């Protein structure tokens, strides 16, 4: 919205009747000045989006599927303050984030479990601390 190139190629799907409203940048700017709570939420959303883009770039920079998966699991472990994490997304969505097929995620998690690096129980994944030092 406030970018020098304010074009964002997105696809939006509505599950019911909806109305699309276009709000110009001056109106949003005035609203931010008048309502500090809105400004906080707006900045939080922008910051969260920046973190998401950074995470995706980090995932792309790692070469192997395992490296990308470990980077994601480590970040989620830090975010949840625990070595036992609940996947906040489906494996299909995780595969999309990492850039592979869902079956590849399942296969790699199974290999890592067989190697003793983690334990999978549906959406709960318990990471072995040695994984943090190995990768």
XYZ file of C-alpha atoms in Angstrom, residues 1-7:
7
model
C 0.000 0.000 0.000
C 2.762 2.460 0.892
C 5.318 0.855 -1.414
C 6.777 2.628 -4.428
C 5.259 -0.264 -6.416
C 1.875 -0.846 -4.744
C 0.867 -3.838 -6.861
